[in-house]
mmCIF file of C-alpha atoms in Angstrom:
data_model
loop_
_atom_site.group_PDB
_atom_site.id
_atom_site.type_symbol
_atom_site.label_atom_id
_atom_site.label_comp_id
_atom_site.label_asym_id
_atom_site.label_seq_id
_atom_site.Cartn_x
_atom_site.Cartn_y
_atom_site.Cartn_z
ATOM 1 C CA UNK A 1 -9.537 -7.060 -10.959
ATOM 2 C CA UNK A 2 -6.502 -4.781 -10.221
ATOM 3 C CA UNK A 3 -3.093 -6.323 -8.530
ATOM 4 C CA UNK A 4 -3.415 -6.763 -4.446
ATOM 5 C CA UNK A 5 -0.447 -6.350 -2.394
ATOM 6 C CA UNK A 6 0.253 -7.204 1.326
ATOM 7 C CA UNK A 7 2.396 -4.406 3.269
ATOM 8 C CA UNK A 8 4.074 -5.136 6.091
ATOM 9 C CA UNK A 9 5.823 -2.189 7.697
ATOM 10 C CA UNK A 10 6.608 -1.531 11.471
ATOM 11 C CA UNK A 11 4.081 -1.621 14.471
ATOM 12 C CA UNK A 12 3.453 1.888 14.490
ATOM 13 C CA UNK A 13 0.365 1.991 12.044
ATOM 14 C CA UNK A 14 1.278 6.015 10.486
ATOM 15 C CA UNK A 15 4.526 4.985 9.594
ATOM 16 C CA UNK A 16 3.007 3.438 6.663
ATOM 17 C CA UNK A 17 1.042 5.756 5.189
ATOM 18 C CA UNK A 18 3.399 7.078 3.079
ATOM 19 C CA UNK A 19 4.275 3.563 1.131
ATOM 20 C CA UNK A 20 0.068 2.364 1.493
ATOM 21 C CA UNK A 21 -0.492 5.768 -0.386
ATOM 22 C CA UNK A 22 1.857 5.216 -2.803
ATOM 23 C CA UNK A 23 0.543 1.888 -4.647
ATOM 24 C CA UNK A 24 -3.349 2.915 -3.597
ATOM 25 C CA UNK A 25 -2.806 6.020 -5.797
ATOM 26 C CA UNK A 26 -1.660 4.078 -8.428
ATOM 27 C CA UNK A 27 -5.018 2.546 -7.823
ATOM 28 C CA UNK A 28 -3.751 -0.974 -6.670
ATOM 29 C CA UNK A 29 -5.189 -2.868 -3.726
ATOM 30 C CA UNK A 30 -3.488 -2.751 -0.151
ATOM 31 C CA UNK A 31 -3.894 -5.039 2.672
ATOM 32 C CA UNK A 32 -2.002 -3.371 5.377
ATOM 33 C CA UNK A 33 -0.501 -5.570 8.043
ATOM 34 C CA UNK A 34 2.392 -4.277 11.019
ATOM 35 C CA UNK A 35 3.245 -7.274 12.225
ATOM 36 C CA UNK A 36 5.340 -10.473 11.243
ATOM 37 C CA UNK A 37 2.826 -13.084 12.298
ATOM 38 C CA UNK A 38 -0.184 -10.721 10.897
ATOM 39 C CA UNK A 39 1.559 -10.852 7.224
ATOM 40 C CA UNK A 40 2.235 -14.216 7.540
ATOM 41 C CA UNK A 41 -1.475 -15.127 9.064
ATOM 42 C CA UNK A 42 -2.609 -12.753 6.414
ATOM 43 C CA UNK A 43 -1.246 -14.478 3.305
ATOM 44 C CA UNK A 44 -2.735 -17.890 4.827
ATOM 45 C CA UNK A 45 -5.859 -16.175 4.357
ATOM 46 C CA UNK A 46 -5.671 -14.099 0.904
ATOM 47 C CA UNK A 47 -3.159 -16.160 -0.890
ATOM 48 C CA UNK A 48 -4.004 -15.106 -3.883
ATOM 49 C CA UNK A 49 -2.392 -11.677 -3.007
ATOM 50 C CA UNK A 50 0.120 -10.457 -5.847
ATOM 51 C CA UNK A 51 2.730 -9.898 -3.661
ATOM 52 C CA UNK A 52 3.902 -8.798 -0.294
ATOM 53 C CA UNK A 53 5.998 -5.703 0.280
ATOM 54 C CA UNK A 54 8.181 -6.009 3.237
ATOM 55 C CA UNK A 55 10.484 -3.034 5.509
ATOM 56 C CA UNK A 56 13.231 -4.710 5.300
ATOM 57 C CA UNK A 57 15.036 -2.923 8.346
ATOM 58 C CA UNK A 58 11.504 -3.926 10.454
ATOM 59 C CA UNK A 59 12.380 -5.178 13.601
ATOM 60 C CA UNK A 60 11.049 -7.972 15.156
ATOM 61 C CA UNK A 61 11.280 -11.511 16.689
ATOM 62 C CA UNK A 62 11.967 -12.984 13.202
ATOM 63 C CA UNK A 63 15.265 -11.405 10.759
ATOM 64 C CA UNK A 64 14.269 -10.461 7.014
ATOM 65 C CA UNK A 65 15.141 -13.367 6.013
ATOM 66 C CA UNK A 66 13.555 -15.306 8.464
ATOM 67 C CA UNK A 67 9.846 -13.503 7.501
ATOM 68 C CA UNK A 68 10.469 -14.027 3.438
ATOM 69 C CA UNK A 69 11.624 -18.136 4.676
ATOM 70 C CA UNK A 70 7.739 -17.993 6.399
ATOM 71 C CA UNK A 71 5.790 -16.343 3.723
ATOM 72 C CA UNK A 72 7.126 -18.453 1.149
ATOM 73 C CA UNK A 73 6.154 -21.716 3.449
ATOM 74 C CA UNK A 74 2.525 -20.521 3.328
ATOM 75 C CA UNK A 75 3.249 -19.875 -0.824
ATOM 76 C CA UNK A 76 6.391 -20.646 -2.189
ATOM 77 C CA UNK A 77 5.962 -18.814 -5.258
ATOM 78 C CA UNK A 78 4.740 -15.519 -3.563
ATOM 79 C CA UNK A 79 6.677 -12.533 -5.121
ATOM 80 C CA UNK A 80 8.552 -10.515 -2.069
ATOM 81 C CA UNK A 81 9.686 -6.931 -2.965
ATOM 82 C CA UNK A 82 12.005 -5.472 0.141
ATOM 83 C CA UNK A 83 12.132 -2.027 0.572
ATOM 84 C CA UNK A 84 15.437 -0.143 2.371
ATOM 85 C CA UNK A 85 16.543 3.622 2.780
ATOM 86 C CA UNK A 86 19.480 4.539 0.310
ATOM 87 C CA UNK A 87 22.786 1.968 1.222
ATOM 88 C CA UNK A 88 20.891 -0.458 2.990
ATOM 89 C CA UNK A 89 22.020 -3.907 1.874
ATOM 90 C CA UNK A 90 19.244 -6.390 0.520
ATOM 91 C CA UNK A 91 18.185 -9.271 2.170
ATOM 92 C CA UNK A 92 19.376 -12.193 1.638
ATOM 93 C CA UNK A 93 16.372 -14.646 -0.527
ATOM 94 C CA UNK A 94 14.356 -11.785 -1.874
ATOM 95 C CA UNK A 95 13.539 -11.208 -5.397
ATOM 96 C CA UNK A 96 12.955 -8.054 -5.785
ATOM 97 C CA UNK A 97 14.619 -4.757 -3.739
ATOM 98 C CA UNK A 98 14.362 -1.114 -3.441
ATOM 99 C CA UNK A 99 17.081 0.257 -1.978
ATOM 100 C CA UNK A 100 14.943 3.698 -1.711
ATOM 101 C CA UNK A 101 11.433 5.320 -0.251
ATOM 102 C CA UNK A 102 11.071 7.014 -3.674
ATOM 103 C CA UNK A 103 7.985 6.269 -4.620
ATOM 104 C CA UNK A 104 8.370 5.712 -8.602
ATOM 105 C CA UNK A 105 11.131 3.492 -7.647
ATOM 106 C CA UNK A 106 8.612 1.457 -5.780
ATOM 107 C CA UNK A 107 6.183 1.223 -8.365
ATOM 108 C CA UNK A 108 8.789 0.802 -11.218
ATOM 109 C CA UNK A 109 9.298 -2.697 -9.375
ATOM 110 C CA UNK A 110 5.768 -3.414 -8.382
ATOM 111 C CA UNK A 111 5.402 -3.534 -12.193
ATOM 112 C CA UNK A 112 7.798 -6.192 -12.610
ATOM 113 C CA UNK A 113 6.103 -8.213 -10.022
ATOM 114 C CA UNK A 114 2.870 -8.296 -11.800
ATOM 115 C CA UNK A 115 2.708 -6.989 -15.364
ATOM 116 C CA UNK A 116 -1.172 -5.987 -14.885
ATOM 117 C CA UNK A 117 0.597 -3.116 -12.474
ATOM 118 C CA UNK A 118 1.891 -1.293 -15.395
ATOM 119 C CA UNK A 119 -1.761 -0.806 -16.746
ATOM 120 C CA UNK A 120 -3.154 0.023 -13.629
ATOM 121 C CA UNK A 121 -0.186 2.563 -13.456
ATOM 122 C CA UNK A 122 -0.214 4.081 -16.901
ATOM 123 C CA UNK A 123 -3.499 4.531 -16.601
ATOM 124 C CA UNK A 124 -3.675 6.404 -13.346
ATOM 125 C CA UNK A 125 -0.683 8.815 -15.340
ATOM 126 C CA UNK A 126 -2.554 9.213 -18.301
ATOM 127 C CA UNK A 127 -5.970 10.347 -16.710
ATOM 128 C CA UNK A 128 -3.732 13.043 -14.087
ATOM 129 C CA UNK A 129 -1.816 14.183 -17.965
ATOM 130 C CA UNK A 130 -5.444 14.640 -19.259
ATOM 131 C CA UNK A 131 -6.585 16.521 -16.410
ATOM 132 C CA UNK A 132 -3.673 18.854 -16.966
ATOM 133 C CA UNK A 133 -4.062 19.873 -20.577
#
């Protein structure tokens, strides 16, 4: 079974296309969520998610901090990867961060989350290599 990961992004349901797109082409699973109570009803529901990517600038009733605090009450040991624009600082109890949209940079980290990301990954590379040549 390949890696699933919970996004949670803004309200506005296009603005995140671009980071879904990025981890279902590298042929992981995506439960989208744009909402802070939705991502934390959500994980109640699939805990056995791989991890939960979170906009990190998203506002909303609760502070980044406040929405990793939640998520890790419904599974403490859930692995949180923030995600910024270029010179945004981290949040403050996350483990993992990118500080960019790039999307390599996104799944260079989603591979340190969950080793079984790397295969999907390579795998996705080699076939688009082989399609090349």
């Amino acid at each position: 079974m390949r890696p699933c990961f919970i996004i949670l992004d803004s309200d506005f349901p296009g603005s995140i296309s671009a980071r879904k797109l990025v981890i279902e082409s590298a042929k992981l699973n995506v439960i989208t969520v744009y909402g802070q109570q939705e991502a934390i009803e959500t994980l109640d529901r699939f805990p056995h998610v791989d991890g939960v990517v979170v906009n990190s600038e998203m506002e909303g009733r609760l502070s980044c901090r406040e929405i990793i605090d939640k998520l890790r009450s419904v599974r403490g040991d859930i692995p949180i990867v923030t995600v910024s624009a270029s010179g945004h600082a981290p949040c403050d109890g996350e483990q993992f961060h990118v500080s960019s949209y790039d999307p390599r940079n996104l799944l260079n980290v989603l591979e340190k989350v969950e080793p079984e990301c790397a295969h999907a990954i390579r795998h996705d590379d080699e076939k688009a290599r082989q399609k090349k040549e």
